[in-house]
Coordinates of C-alpha atoms in Angstrom, one line a residue:
M1 CA -6.0 0.6 22.2
S2 CA -6.2 -1.4 19.0
K3 CA -3.0 -3.7 18.3
R4 CA -3.8 -3.5 14.8
A5 CA -3.1 -0.7 12.1
I6 CA -4.0 -0.3 8.6
L7 CA -1.2 0.4 6.1
V8 CA -2.2 2.5 3.1
V9 CA 0.7 2.0 0.7
D10 CA 1.1 4.5 -2.5
L11 CA -2.7 5.3 -3.2
Q12 CA -1.5 8.2 -5.1
N13 CA -2.8 10.2 -8.1
D14 CA -0.1 9.1 -10.7
Y15 CA -1.6 5.6 -10.3
F16 CA -5.3 6.8 -11.3
P17 CA -6.6 6.9 -15.0
S18 CA -5.5 10.7 -15.4
G19 CA -2.0 10.1 -13.9
K20 CA 1.3 9.3 -15.3
W21 CA 1.4 5.6 -14.6
P22 CA -2.2 4.2 -14.2
L23 CA -2.8 0.8 -12.9
V24 CA -5.3 -1.5 -13.8
G25 CA -8.2 -1.8 -11.4
I26 CA -7.0 1.1 -9.3
E27 CA -10.3 2.9 -8.9
A28 CA -11.9 -0.3 -7.4
A29 CA -8.9 -1.0 -5.1
A30 CA -9.1 2.6 -3.8
A31 CA -12.8 2.1 -3.3
N32 CA -12.4 -1.1 -1.2
A33 CA -9.4 0.6 0.7
A34 CA -11.6 3.4 1.5
R35 CA -14.3 1.0 3.0
V36 CA -11.6 -0.3 5.1
L37 CA -10.5 3.0 6.2
S38 CA -14.0 4.1 7.2
A39 CA -14.4 0.8 9.3
A40 CA -11.0 1.5 10.9
R41 CA -11.8 5.1 11.7
S42 CA -15.1 4.0 13.4
D43 CA -13.2 1.2 15.2
G44 CA -10.5 3.4 16.4
D45 CA -7.6 1.2 14.7
P46 CA -4.8 3.3 13.5
I47 CA -4.3 4.4 10.0
I48 CA -0.8 5.2 8.5
H49 CA -0.4 6.4 5.0
I50 CA 2.7 5.8 3.2
R51 CA 3.4 7.9 0.2
H52 CA 6.2 7.3 -2.3
E53 CA 8.5 10.1 -4.1
F54 CA 11.5 9.5 -6.0
T55 CA 14.3 11.7 -5.5
S56 CA 14.6 13.2 -8.9
Q57 CA 12.3 15.6 -10.8
D58 CA 12.7 13.4 -13.9
A59 CA 11.0 10.3 -12.2
P60 CA 8.7 8.6 -14.6
F61 CA 6.0 9.2 -11.9
F62 CA 5.7 10.3 -8.3
A63 CA 8.0 13.4 -8.8
P64 CA 9.0 15.2 -5.7
R65 CA 6.3 17.8 -4.7
S66 CA 4.4 17.0 -7.7
Q67 CA 0.5 16.7 -7.9
G68 CA 1.0 12.9 -9.1
A69 CA 2.7 12.2 -5.8
E70 CA -0.2 13.2 -3.6
I71 CA -2.5 10.8 -2.0
N72 CA -5.7 10.2 -4.0
P73 CA -8.7 11.9 -2.5
V74 CA -10.6 8.8 -2.3
V75 CA -8.1 7.6 0.6
R76 CA -6.9 11.1 1.7
P77 CA -5.7 11.0 5.3
I78 CA -7.8 13.0 8.1
E79 CA -6.4 14.9 10.7
G80 CA -4.2 12.8 13.2
E81 CA -3.4 10.5 10.7
P82 CA 0.3 10.0 10.0
V83 CA 1.7 10.1 6.5
I84 CA 5.2 8.5 6.0
L85 CA 7.3 9.5 3.0
K86 CA 9.4 6.7 1.4
N87 CA 11.9 6.4 -1.3
H88 CA 12.1 2.6 -1.8
A89 CA 9.6 -0.2 -2.2
N90 CA 9.8 -1.3 1.2
A91 CA 8.0 1.2 3.3
F92 CA 10.1 0.0 6.5
L93 CA 13.3 0.9 4.6
E94 CA 15.0 4.3 5.7
T95 CA 11.3 5.2 7.3
A96 CA 9.9 5.6 10.7
L97 CA 7.3 2.9 9.9
K98 CA 8.6 0.4 12.4
Q99 CA 9.0 3.0 15.1
V100 CA 5.4 4.4 14.6
L101 CA 4.1 1.0 14.7
D102 CA 6.0 0.0 17.9
E103 CA 5.1 3.1 19.6
K104 CA 1.5 2.0 19.1
S105 CA 2.2 -1.4 20.4
I106 CA 0.8 -2.8 17.1
E107 CA 1.1 -6.6 16.6
E108 CA -1.2 -6.8 13.4
V109 CA -0.8 -4.8 10.1
V110 CA -3.6 -4.8 7.3
I111 CA -2.0 -3.8 4.1
V112 CA -3.8 -2.2 1.0
G113 CA -2.4 0.0 -1.8
A114 CA -0.5 -0.3 -4.9
M115 CA 1.5 -1.9 -6.7
S116 CA 1.0 -5.4 -5.8
H117 CA 4.2 -6.6 -7.3
M118 CA 6.4 -3.9 -6.0
C119 CA 5.4 -2.0 -2.7
I120 CA 2.8 -4.2 -1.5
D121 CA 4.9 -7.2 -1.9
A122 CA 8.2 -5.4 -0.3
T123 CA 6.1 -4.0 2.5
S124 CA 4.2 -7.1 3.2
R125 CA 7.4 -9.2 3.3
A126 CA 9.3 -6.8 5.5
A127 CA 6.1 -6.8 8.1
A128 CA 6.0 -10.3 8.4
D129 CA 9.9 -10.6 8.8
F130 CA 9.6 -8.0 11.5
G131 CA 7.0 -10.3 13.4
Y132 CA 3.7 -8.6 12.7
K133 CA 0.6 -10.6 11.8
T134 CA 0.2 -9.5 8.0
I135 CA -3.1 -9.3 6.5
I136 CA -3.2 -8.4 2.5
L137 CA -6.5 -7.4 1.1
Q138 CA -6.0 -8.4 -2.4
D139 CA -9.1 -6.4 -3.8
A140 CA -7.7 -3.3 -2.3
C141 CA -4.4 -3.5 -4.0
A142 CA -3.6 -2.8 -7.9
T143 CA -0.9 -3.5 -10.3
R144 CA -0.2 -3.1 -14.2
D145 CA 0.5 -5.3 -17.0
L146 CA 4.3 -6.2 -17.2
A147 CA 6.7 -7.4 -19.7
F148 CA 9.9 -9.8 -19.4
G149 CA 11.6 -10.0 -22.5
E150 CA 9.2 -11.0 -25.0
V151 CA 6.7 -12.4 -22.5
K152 CA 3.6 -10.0 -21.8
V153 CA 2.1 -10.7 -18.4
P154 CA -1.5 -9.2 -17.9
A155 CA -2.0 -7.3 -14.6
A156 CA -4.4 -10.0 -13.2
Q157 CA -1.9 -12.6 -13.6
V158 CA 0.9 -10.2 -11.9
H159 CA -1.4 -9.6 -9.4
A160 CA -2.4 -13.4 -8.7
A161 CA 1.1 -14.5 -8.6
F162 CA 2.3 -11.8 -6.1
M163 CA -0.8 -12.6 -3.9
S164 CA -0.2 -16.4 -4.2
A165 CA 3.3 -16.0 -3.1
L166 CA 2.3 -13.7 -0.1
A167 CA -0.1 -16.1 1.2
A168 CA 2.1 -18.8 0.6
G169 CA 4.6 -17.5 3.3
Y170 CA 4.1 -14.0 4.3
G171 CA 0.4 -13.4 5.7
T172 CA -3.1 -13.8 5.4
V173 CA -4.4 -12.6 1.8
T174 CA -8.0 -12.2 1.9
T175 CA -10.8 -9.7 0.2
A176 CA -11.9 -6.3 1.9
S177 CA -15.6 -7.6 2.4
D178 CA -14.4 -10.9 4.0
Y179 CA -12.0 -8.6 6.3
L180 CA -14.8 -6.3 7.3
S181 CA -17.3 -9.1 7.9
R182 CA -15.1 -10.6 10.7

C-alpha cells in the first residue's frame, strides 16, 4: 500500500468564477490538481478531499449546505475517496484527518487546493509539524488579491510569499508537472 496521500483542500464552487469568492487562477490550479488526482488514482495513492463550511448561513462563502460549499466537478471525489468536513483553516484541527492518514500508514502528503495564504498554509504547516513529509504543488493552488491597510497585494505576490515561506521550512514546493514526472 502507498505511503503517500493526496490532500485536496477546498477546491469548492465558491472559489470559481461564478462563485461568491473567486480566486485568481483557480481554473488552472484545479486543472493541475485534476491531473495529479488522475495519476494518483492510477498509482493507487489514497486521495482525501477536504471541504470547508463556515458554521453560519450568513457566511461570505461556503455557507452550510450551499452549492458554493460543494466540491467543484473538476476534482469531484469518486466512490471510496473520503471527504472530510472542516470549519478551520487547518484541515487537521477538530477533524479526523490525522486519524485517516495514520490508519492508512501515510508518511507523505501532497497538498493541492485553496487558498494559498490560508488553508494551504495552515494545513501544510500542521502536516509538517505532525512529521509527514509535505509536498505542496504550487501551481495546483490558488489565492486572491489581498489588502493590508493601504497596501494592495496582488494574488501572484501573495502566492509567491506563502510558497516561499512554506519552502523555507515546511516542505517541498514544486509544480504539478515536476511532481508527475518523478
